[in-house]
JSON list of C-alpha atoms in Angstrom, two decimals:
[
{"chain": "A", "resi": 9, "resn": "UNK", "atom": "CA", "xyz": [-22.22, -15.16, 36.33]},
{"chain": "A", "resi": 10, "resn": "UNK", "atom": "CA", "xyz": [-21.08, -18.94, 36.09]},
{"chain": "A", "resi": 11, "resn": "UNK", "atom": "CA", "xyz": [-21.99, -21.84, 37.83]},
{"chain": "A", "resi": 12, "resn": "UNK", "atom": "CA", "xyz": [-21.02, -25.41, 38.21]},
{"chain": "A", "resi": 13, "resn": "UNK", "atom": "CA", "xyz": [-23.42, -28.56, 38.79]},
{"chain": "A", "resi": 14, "resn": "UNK", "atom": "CA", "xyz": [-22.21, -31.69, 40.12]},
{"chain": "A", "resi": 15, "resn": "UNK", "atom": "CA", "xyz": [-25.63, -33.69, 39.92]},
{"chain": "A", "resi": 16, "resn": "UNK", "atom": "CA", "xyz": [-23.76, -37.19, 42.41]},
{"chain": "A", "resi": 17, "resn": "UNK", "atom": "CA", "xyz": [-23.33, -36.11, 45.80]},
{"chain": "A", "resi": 18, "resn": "UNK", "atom": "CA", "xyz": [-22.30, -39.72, 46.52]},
{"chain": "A", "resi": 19, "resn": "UNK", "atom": "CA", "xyz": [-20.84, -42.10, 44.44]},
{"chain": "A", "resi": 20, "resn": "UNK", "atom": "CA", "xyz": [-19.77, -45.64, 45.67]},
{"chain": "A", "resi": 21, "resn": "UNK", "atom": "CA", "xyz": [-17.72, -47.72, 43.68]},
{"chain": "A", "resi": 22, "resn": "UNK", "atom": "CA", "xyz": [-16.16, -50.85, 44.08]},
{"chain": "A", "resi": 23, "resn": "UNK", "atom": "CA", "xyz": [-12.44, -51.30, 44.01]},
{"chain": "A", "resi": 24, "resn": "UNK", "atom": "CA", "xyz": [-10.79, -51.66, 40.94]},
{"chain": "A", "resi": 25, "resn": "UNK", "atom": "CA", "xyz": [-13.92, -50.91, 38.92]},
{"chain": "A", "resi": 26, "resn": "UNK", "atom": "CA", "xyz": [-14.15, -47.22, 36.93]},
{"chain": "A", "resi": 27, "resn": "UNK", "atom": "CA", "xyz": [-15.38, -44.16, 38.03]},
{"chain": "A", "resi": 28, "resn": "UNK", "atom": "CA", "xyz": [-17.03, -40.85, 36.59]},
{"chain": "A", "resi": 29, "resn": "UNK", "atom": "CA", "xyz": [-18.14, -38.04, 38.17]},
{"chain": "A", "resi": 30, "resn": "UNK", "atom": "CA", "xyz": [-20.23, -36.07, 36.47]},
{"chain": "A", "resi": 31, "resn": "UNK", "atom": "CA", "xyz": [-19.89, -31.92, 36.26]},
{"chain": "A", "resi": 32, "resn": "UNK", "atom": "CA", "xyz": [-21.18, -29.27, 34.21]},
{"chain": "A", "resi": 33, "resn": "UNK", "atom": "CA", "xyz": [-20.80, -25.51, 33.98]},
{"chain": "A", "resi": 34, "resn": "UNK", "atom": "CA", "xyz": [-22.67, -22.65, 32.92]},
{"chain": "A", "resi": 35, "resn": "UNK", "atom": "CA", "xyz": [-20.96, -19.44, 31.65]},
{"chain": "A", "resi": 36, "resn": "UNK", "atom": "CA", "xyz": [-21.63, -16.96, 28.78]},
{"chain": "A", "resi": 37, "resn": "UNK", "atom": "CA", "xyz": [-17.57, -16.19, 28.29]},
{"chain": "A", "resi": 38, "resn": "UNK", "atom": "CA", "xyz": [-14.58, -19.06, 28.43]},
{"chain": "A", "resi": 39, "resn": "UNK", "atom": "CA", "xyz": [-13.31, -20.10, 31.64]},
{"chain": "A", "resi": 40, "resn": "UNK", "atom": "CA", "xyz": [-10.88, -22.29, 33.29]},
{"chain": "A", "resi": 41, "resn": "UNK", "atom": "CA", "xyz": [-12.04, -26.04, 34.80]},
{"chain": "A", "resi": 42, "resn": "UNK", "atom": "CA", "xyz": [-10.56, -27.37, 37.54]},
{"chain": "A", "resi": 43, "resn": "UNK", "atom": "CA", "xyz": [-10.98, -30.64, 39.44]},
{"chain": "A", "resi": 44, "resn": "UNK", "atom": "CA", "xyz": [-10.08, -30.83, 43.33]},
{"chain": "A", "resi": 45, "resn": "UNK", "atom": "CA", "xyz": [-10.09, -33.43, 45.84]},
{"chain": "A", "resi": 46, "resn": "UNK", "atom": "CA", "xyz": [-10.29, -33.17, 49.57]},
{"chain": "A", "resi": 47, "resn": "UNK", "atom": "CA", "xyz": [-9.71, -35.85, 51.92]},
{"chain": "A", "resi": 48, "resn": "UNK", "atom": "CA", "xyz": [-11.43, -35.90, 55.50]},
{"chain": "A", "resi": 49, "resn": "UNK", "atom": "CA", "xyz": [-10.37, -32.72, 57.29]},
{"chain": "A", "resi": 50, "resn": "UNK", "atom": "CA", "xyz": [-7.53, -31.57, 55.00]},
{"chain": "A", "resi": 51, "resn": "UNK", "atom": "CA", "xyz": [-7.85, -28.48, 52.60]},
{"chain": "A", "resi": 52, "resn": "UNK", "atom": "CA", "xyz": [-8.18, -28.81, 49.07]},
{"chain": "A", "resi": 53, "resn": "UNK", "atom": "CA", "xyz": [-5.62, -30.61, 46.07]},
{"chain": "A", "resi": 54, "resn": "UNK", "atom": "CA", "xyz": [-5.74, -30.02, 42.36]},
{"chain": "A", "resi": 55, "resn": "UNK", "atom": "CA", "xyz": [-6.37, -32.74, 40.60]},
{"chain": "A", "resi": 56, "resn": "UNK", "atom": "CA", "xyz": [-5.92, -31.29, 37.25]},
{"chain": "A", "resi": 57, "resn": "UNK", "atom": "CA", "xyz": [-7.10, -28.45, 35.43]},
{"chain": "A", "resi": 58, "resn": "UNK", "atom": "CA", "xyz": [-7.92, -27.82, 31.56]},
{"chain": "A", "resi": 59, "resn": "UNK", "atom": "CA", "xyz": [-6.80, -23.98, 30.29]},
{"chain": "A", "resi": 60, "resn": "UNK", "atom": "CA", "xyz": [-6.71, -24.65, 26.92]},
{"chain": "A", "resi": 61, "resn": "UNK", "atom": "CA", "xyz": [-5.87, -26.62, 24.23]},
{"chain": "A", "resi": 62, "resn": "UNK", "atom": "CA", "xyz": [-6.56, -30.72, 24.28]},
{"chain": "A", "resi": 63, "resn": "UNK", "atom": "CA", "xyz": [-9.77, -31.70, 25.84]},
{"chain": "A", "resi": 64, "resn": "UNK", "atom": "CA", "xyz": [-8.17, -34.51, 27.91]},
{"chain": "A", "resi": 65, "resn": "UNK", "atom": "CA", "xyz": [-6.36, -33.58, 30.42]},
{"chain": "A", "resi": 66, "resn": "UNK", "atom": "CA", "xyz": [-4.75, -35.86, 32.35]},
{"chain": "A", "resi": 67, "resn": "UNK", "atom": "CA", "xyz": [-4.10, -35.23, 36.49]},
{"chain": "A", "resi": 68, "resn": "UNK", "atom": "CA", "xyz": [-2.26, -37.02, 39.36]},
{"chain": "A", "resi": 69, "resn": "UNK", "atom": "CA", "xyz": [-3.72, -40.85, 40.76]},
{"chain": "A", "resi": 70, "resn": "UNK", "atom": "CA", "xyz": [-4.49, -41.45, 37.12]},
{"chain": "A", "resi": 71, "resn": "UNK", "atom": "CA", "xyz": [-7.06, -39.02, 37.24]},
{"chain": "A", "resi": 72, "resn": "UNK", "atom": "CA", "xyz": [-8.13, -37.69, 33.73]},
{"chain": "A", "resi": 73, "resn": "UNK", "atom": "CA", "xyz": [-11.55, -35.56, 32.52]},
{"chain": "A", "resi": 74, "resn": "UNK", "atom": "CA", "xyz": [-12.83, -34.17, 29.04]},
{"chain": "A", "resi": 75, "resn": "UNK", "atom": "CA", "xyz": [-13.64, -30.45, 28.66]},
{"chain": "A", "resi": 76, "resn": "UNK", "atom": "CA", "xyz": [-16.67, -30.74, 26.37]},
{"chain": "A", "resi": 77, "resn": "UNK", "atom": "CA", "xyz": [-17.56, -27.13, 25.08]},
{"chain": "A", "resi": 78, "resn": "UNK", "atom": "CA", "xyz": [-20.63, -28.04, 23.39]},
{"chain": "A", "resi": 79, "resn": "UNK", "atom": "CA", "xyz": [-22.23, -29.78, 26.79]},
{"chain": "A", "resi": 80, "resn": "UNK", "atom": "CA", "xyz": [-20.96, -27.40, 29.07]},
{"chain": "A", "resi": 81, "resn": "UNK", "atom": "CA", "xyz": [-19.23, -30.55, 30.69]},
{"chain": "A", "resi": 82, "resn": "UNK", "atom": "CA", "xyz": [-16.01, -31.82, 32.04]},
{"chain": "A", "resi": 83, "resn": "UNK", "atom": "CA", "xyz": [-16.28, -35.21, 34.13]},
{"chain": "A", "resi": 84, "resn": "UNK", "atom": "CA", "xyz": [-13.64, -36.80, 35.97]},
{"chain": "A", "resi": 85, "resn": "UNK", "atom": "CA", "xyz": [-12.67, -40.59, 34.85]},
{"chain": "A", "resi": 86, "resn": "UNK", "atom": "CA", "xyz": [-10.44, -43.04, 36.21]},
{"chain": "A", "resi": 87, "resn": "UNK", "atom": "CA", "xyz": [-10.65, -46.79, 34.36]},
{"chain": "A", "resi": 88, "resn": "UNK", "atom": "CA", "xyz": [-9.62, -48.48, 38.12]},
{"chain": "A", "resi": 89, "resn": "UNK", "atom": "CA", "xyz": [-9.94, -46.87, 41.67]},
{"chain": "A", "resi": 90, "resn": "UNK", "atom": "CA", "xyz": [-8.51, -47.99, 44.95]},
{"chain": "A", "resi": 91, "resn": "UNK", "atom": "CA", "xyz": [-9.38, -47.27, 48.69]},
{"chain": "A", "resi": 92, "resn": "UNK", "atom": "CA", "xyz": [-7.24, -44.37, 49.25]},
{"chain": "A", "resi": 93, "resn": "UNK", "atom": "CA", "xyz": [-9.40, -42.67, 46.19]},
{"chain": "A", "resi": 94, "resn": "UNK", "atom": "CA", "xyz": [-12.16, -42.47, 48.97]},
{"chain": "A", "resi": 95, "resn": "UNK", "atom": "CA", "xyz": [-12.64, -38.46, 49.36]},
{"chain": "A", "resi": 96, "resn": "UNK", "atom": "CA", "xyz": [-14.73, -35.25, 48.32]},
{"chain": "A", "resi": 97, "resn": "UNK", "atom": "CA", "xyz": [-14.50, -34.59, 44.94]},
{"chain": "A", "resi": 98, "resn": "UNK", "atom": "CA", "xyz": [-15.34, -30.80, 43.57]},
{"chain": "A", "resi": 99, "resn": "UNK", "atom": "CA", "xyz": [-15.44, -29.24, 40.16]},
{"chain": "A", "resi": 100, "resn": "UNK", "atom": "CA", "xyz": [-14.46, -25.64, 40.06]},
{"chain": "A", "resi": 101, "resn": "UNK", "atom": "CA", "xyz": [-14.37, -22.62, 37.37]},
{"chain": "A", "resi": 102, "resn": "UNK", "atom": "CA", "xyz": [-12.81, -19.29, 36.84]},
{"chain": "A", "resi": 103, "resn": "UNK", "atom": "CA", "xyz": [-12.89, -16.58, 33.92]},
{"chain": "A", "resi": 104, "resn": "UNK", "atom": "CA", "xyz": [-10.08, -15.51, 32.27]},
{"chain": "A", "resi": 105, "resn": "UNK", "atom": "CA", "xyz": [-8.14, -13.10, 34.08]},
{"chain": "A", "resi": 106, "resn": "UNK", "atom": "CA", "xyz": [-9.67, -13.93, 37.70]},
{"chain": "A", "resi": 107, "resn": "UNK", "atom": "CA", "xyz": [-8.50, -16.60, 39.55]},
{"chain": "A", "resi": 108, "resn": "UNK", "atom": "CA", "xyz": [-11.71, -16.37, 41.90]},
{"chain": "A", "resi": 109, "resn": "UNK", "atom": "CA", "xyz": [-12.89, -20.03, 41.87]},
{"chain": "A", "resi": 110, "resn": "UNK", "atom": "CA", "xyz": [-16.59, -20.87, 41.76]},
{"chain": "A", "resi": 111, "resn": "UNK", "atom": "CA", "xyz": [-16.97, -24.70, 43.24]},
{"chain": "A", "resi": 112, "resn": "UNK", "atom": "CA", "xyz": [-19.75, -27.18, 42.55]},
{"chain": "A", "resi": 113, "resn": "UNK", "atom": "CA", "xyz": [-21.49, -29.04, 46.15]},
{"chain": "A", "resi": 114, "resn": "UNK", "atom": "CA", "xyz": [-19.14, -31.54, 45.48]},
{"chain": "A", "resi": 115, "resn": "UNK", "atom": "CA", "xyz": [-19.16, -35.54, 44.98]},
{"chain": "A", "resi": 116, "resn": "UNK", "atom": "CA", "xyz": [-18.40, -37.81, 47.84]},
{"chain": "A", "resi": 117, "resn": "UNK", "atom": "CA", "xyz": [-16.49, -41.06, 46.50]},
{"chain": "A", "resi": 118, "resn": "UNK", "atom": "CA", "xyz": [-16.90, -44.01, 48.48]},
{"chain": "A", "resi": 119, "resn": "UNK", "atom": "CA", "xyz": [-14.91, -47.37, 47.48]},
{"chain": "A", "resi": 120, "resn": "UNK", "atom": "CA", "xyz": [-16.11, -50.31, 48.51]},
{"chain": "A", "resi": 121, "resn": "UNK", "atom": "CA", "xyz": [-13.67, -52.79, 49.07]},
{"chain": "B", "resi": 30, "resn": "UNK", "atom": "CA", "xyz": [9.04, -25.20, 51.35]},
{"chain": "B", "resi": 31, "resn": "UNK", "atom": "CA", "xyz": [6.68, -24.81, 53.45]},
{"chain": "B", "resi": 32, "resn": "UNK", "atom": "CA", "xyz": [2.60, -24.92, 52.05]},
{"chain": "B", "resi": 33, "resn": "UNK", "atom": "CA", "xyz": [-0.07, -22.21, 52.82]},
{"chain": "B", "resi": 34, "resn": "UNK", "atom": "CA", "xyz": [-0.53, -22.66, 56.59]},
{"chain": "B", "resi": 35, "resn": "UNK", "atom": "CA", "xyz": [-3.63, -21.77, 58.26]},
{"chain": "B", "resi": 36, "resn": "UNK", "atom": "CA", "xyz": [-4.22, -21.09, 62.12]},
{"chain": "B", "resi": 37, "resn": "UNK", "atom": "CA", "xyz": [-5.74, -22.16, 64.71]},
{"chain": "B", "resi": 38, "resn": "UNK", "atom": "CA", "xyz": [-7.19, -25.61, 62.81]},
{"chain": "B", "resi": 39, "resn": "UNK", "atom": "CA", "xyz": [-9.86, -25.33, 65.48]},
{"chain": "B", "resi": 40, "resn": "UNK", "atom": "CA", "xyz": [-11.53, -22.80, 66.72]},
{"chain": "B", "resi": 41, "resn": "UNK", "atom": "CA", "xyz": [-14.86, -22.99, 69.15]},
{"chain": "B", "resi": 42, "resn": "UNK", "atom": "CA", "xyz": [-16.46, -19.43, 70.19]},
{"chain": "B", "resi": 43, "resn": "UNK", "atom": "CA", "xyz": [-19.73, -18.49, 72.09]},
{"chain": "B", "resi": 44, "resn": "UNK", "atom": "CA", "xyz": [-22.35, -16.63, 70.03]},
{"chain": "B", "resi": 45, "resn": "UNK", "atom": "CA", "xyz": [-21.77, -12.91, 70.40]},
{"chain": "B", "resi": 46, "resn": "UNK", "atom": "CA", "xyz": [-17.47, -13.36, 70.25]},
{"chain": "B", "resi": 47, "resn": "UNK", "atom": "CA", "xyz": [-14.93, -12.78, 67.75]},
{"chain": "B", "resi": 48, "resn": "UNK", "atom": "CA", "xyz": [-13.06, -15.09, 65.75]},
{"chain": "B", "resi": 49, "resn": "UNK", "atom": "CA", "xyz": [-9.87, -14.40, 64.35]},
{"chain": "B", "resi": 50, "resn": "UNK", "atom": "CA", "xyz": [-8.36, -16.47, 61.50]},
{"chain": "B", "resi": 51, "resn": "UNK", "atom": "CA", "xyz": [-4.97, -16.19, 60.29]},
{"chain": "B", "resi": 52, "resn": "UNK", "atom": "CA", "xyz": [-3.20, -17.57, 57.04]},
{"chain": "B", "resi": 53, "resn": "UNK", "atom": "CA", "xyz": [0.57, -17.28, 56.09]},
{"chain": "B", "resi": 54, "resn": "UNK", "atom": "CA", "xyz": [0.61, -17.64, 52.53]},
{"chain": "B", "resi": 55, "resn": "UNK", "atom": "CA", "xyz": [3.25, -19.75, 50.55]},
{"chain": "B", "resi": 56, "resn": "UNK", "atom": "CA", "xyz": [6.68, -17.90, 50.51]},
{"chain": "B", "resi": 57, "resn": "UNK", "atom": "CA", "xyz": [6.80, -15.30, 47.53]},
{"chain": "B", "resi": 58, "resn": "UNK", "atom": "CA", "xyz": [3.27, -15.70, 47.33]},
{"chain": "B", "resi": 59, "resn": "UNK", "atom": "CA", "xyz": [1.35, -12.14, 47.01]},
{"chain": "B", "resi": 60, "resn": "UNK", "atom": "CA", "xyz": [-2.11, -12.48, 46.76]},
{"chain": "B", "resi": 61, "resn": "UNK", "atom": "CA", "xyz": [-4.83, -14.45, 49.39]},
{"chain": "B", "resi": 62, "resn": "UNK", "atom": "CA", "xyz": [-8.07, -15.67, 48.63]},
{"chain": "B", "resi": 63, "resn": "UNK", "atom": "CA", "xyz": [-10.88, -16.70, 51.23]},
{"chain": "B", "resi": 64, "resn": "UNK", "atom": "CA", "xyz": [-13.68, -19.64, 51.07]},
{"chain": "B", "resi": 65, "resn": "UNK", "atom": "CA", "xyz": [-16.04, -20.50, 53.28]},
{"chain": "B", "resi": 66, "resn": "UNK", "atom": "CA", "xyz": [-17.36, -24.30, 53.29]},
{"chain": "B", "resi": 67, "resn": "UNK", "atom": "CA", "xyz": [-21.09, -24.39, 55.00]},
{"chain": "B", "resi": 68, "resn": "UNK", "atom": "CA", "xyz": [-21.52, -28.12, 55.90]},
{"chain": "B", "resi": 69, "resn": "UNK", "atom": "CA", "xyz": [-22.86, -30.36, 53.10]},
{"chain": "B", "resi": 70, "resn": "UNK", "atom": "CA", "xyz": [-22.35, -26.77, 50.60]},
{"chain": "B", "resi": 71, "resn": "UNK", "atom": "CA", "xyz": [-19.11, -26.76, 48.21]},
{"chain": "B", "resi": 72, "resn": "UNK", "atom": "CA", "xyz": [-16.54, -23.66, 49.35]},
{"chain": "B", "resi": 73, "resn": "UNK", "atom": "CA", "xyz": [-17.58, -20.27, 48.62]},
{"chain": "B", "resi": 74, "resn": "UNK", "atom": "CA", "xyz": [-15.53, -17.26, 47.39]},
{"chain": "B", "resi": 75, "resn": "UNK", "atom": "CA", "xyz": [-15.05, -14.02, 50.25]},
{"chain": "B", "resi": 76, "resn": "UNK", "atom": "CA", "xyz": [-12.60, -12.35, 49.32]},
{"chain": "B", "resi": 77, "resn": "UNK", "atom": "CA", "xyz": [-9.56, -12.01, 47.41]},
{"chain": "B", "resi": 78, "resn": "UNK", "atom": "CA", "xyz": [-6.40, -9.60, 48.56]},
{"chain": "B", "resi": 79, "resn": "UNK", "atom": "CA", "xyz": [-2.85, -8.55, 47.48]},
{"chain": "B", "resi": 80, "resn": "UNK", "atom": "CA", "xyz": [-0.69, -7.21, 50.14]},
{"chain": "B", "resi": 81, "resn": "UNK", "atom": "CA", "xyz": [-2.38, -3.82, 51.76]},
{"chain": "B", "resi": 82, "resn": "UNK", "atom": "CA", "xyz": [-5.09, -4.27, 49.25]},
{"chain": "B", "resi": 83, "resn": "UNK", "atom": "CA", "xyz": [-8.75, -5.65, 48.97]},
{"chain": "B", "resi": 84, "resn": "UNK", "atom": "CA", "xyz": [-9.16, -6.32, 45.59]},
{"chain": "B", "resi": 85, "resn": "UNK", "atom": "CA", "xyz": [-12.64, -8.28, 45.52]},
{"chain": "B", "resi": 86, "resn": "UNK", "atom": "CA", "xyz": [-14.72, -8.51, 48.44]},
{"chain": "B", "resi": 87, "resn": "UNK", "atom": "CA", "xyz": [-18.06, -9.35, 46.80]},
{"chain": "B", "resi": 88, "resn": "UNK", "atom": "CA", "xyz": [-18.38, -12.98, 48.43]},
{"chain": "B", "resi": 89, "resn": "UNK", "atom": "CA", "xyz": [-18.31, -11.36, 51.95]},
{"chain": "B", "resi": 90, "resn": "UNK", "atom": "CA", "xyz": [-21.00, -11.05, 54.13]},
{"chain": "B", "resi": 91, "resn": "UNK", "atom": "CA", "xyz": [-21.93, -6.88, 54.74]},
{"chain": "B", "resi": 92, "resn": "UNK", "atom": "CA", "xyz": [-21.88, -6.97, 57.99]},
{"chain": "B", "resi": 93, "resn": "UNK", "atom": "CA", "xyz": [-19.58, -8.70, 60.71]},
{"chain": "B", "resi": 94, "resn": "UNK", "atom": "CA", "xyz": [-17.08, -9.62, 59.07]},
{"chain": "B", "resi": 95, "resn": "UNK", "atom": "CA", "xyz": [-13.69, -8.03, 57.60]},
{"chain": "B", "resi": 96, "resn": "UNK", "atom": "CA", "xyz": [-10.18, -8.99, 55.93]},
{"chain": "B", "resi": 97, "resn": "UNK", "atom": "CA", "xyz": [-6.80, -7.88, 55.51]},
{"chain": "B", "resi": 98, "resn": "UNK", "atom": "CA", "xyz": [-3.22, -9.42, 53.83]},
{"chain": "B", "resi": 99, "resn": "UNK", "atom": "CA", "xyz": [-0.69, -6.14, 56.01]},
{"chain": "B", "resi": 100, "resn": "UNK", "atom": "CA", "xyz": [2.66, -6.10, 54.49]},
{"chain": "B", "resi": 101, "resn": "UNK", "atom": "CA", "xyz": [4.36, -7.92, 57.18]},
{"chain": "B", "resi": 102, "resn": "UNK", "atom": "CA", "xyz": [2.28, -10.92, 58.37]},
{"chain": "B", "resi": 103, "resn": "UNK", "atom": "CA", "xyz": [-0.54, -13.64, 58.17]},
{"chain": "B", "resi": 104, "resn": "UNK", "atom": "CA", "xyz": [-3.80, -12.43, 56.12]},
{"chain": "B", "resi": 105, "resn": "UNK", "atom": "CA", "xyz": [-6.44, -12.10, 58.89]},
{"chain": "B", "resi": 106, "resn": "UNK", "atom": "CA", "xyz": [-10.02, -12.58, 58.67]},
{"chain": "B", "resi": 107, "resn": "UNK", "atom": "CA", "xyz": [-11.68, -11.62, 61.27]},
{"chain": "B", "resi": 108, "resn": "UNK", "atom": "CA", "xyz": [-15.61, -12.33, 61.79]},
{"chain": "B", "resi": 109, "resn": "UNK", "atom": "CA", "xyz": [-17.18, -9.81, 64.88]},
{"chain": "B", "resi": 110, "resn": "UNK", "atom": "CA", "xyz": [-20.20, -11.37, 66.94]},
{"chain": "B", "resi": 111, "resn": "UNK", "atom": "CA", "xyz": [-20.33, -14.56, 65.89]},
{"chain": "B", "resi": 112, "resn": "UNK", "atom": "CA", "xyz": [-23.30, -16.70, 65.60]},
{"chain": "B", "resi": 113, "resn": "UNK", "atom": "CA", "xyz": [-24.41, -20.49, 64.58]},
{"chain": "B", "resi": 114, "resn": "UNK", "atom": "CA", "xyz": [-24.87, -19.97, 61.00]},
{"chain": "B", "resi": 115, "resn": "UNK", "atom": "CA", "xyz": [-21.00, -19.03, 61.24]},
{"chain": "B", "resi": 116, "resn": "UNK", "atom": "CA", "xyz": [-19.63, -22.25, 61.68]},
{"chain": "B", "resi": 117, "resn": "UNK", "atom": "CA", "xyz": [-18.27, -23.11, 58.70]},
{"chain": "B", "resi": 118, "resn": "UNK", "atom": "CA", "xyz": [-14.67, -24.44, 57.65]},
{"chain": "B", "resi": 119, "resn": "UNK", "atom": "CA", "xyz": [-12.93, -21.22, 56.01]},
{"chain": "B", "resi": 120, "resn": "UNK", "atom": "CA", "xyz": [-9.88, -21.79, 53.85]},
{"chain": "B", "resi": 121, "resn": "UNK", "atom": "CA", "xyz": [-7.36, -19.73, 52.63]},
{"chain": "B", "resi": 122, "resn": "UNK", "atom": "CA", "xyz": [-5.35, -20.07, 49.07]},
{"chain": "B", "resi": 123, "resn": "UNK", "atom": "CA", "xyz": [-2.55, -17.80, 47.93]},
{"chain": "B", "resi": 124, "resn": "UNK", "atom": "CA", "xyz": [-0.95, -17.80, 44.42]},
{"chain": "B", "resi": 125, "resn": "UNK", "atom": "CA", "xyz": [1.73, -16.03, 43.65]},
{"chain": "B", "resi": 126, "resn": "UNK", "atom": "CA", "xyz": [0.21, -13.68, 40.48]},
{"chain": "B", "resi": 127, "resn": "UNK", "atom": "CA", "xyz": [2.97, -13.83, 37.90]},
{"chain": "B", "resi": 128, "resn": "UNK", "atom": "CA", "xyz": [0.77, -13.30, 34.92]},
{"chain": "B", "resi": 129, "resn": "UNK", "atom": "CA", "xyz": [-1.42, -15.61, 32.73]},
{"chain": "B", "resi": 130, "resn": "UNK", "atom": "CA", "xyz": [-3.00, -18.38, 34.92]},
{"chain": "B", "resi": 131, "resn": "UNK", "atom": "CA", "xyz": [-2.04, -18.53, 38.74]},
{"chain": "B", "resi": 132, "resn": "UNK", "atom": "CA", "xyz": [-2.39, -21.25, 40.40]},
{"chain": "B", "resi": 133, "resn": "UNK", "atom": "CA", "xyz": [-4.40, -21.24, 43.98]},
{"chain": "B", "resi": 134, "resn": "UNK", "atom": "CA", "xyz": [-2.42, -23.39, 46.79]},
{"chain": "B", "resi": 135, "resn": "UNK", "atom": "CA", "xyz": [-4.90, -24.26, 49.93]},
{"chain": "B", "resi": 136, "resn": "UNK", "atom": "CA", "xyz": [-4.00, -24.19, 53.22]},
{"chain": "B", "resi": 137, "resn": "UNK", "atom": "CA", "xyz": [-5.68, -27.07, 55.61]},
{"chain": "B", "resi": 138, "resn": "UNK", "atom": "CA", "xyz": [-8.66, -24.69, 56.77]},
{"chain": "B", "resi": 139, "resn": "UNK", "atom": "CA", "xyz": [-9.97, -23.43, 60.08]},
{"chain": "B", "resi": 140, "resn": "UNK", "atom": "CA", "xyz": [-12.90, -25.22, 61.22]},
{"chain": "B", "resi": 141, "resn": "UNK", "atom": "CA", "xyz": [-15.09, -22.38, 63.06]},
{"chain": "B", "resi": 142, "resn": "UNK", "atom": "CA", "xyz": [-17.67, -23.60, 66.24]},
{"chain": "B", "resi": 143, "resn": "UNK", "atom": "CA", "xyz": [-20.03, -21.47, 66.85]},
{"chain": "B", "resi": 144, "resn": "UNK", "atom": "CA", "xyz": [-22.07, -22.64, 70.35]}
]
């Protein structure tokens, strides 16, 4: 069965400075990553995902993360945040062939102005 | 073009009650997935059905609780007896299963009480 670890449940920031949150899997077969963010009370937006080919994948907000096979990792960058990045950040993974998403606890991102 | 919409957004029940949840999916869209979110916990696969179908139901509690996607109509899940460790926020996500990778759309969630 696979997993995902998101080791920062919070991360504060200050504006305009970078941001990574940190996420790693755990699967015997290939799967798909996903990044999703979720701002207070609302459901859930992709952020981006990676399928296959190139390892950086770029997402909406200037969002962009790095599928790294060999450390079972694919953390979320962004070189300059701003307030309205403040929100719930999750990692997510699914095999090939079912779209059942497994979610890390997620990362709460807190910019400080 | 209307999103996956999810109803009621709030829902408070006694202990011992039923909840209902709906979700219309997004138009076209065949196939309905439930999470549950436990506070401070990441979301949770239930289930996962096509129209008139359960196709994976191996996140769902035994007991309690139950789901269907009818042909005509929101996918309901419906939880029997409800007690504290129920409240939860449950979301629904629908994709429309074309082949190769199928995206999940999320509706806002229901946000379950349990007093």
């Amino acid at each position: 069965a696979q997993s995902v670890t998101q080791l920062d449940s919070q991360v504060p920031v200050f504006e305009e400075a970078p941001v990574e949150l940190r996420c790693n899997y755990s699967s015997s077969v290939s799967v798909y990553l996903f990044w999703y963010v979720q701002y207070p009370n609302q459901g859930l937006q992709l952020l981006l995902k990676y399928l296959s080919g190139s390892t950086l994948v770029k997402g909406i907000n200037g969002f962009e993360a790095e599928f790294n096979k060999s450390q079972t990792s694919f953390h979320l960058r962004k070189p300059s945040v701003h307030i309205s990045d403040t929100a719930e950040y999750f990692c997510a993974v699914s095999l090939f062939g079912n779209e059942k998403l497994t979610f890390g606890t997620g990362t709460r991102l807190t910019i400080i102005p | 073009n209307a999103g996956v919409m999810q109803n009621p957004r709030h829902l408070v029940r006694r202990r011992g009650q039923e909840a209902r949840l709906r979700c219309s999916p997004v138009k076209g869209h065949s196939h309905v997935y439930w999470y549950r979110q436990l506070p401070e916990e990441g979301l949770k696969f239930m289930v996962y059905l096509q129209k008139e179908n359960i196709i994976d139901e191996s996140g769902m509690p035994k007991e309690r609780f139950s789901a269907e996607f009818p042909k005509e109509g929101p996918s309901i899940l419906r939880i029997q007896q409800v007690v504290r460790g129920d409240s939860a926020a449950y979301f629904c996500a629908s994709s429309p299963r074309t082949g190769g990778y199928n995206e999940q759309f999320f509706g806002p969630g229901t946000r379950l009480t349990v007093l």
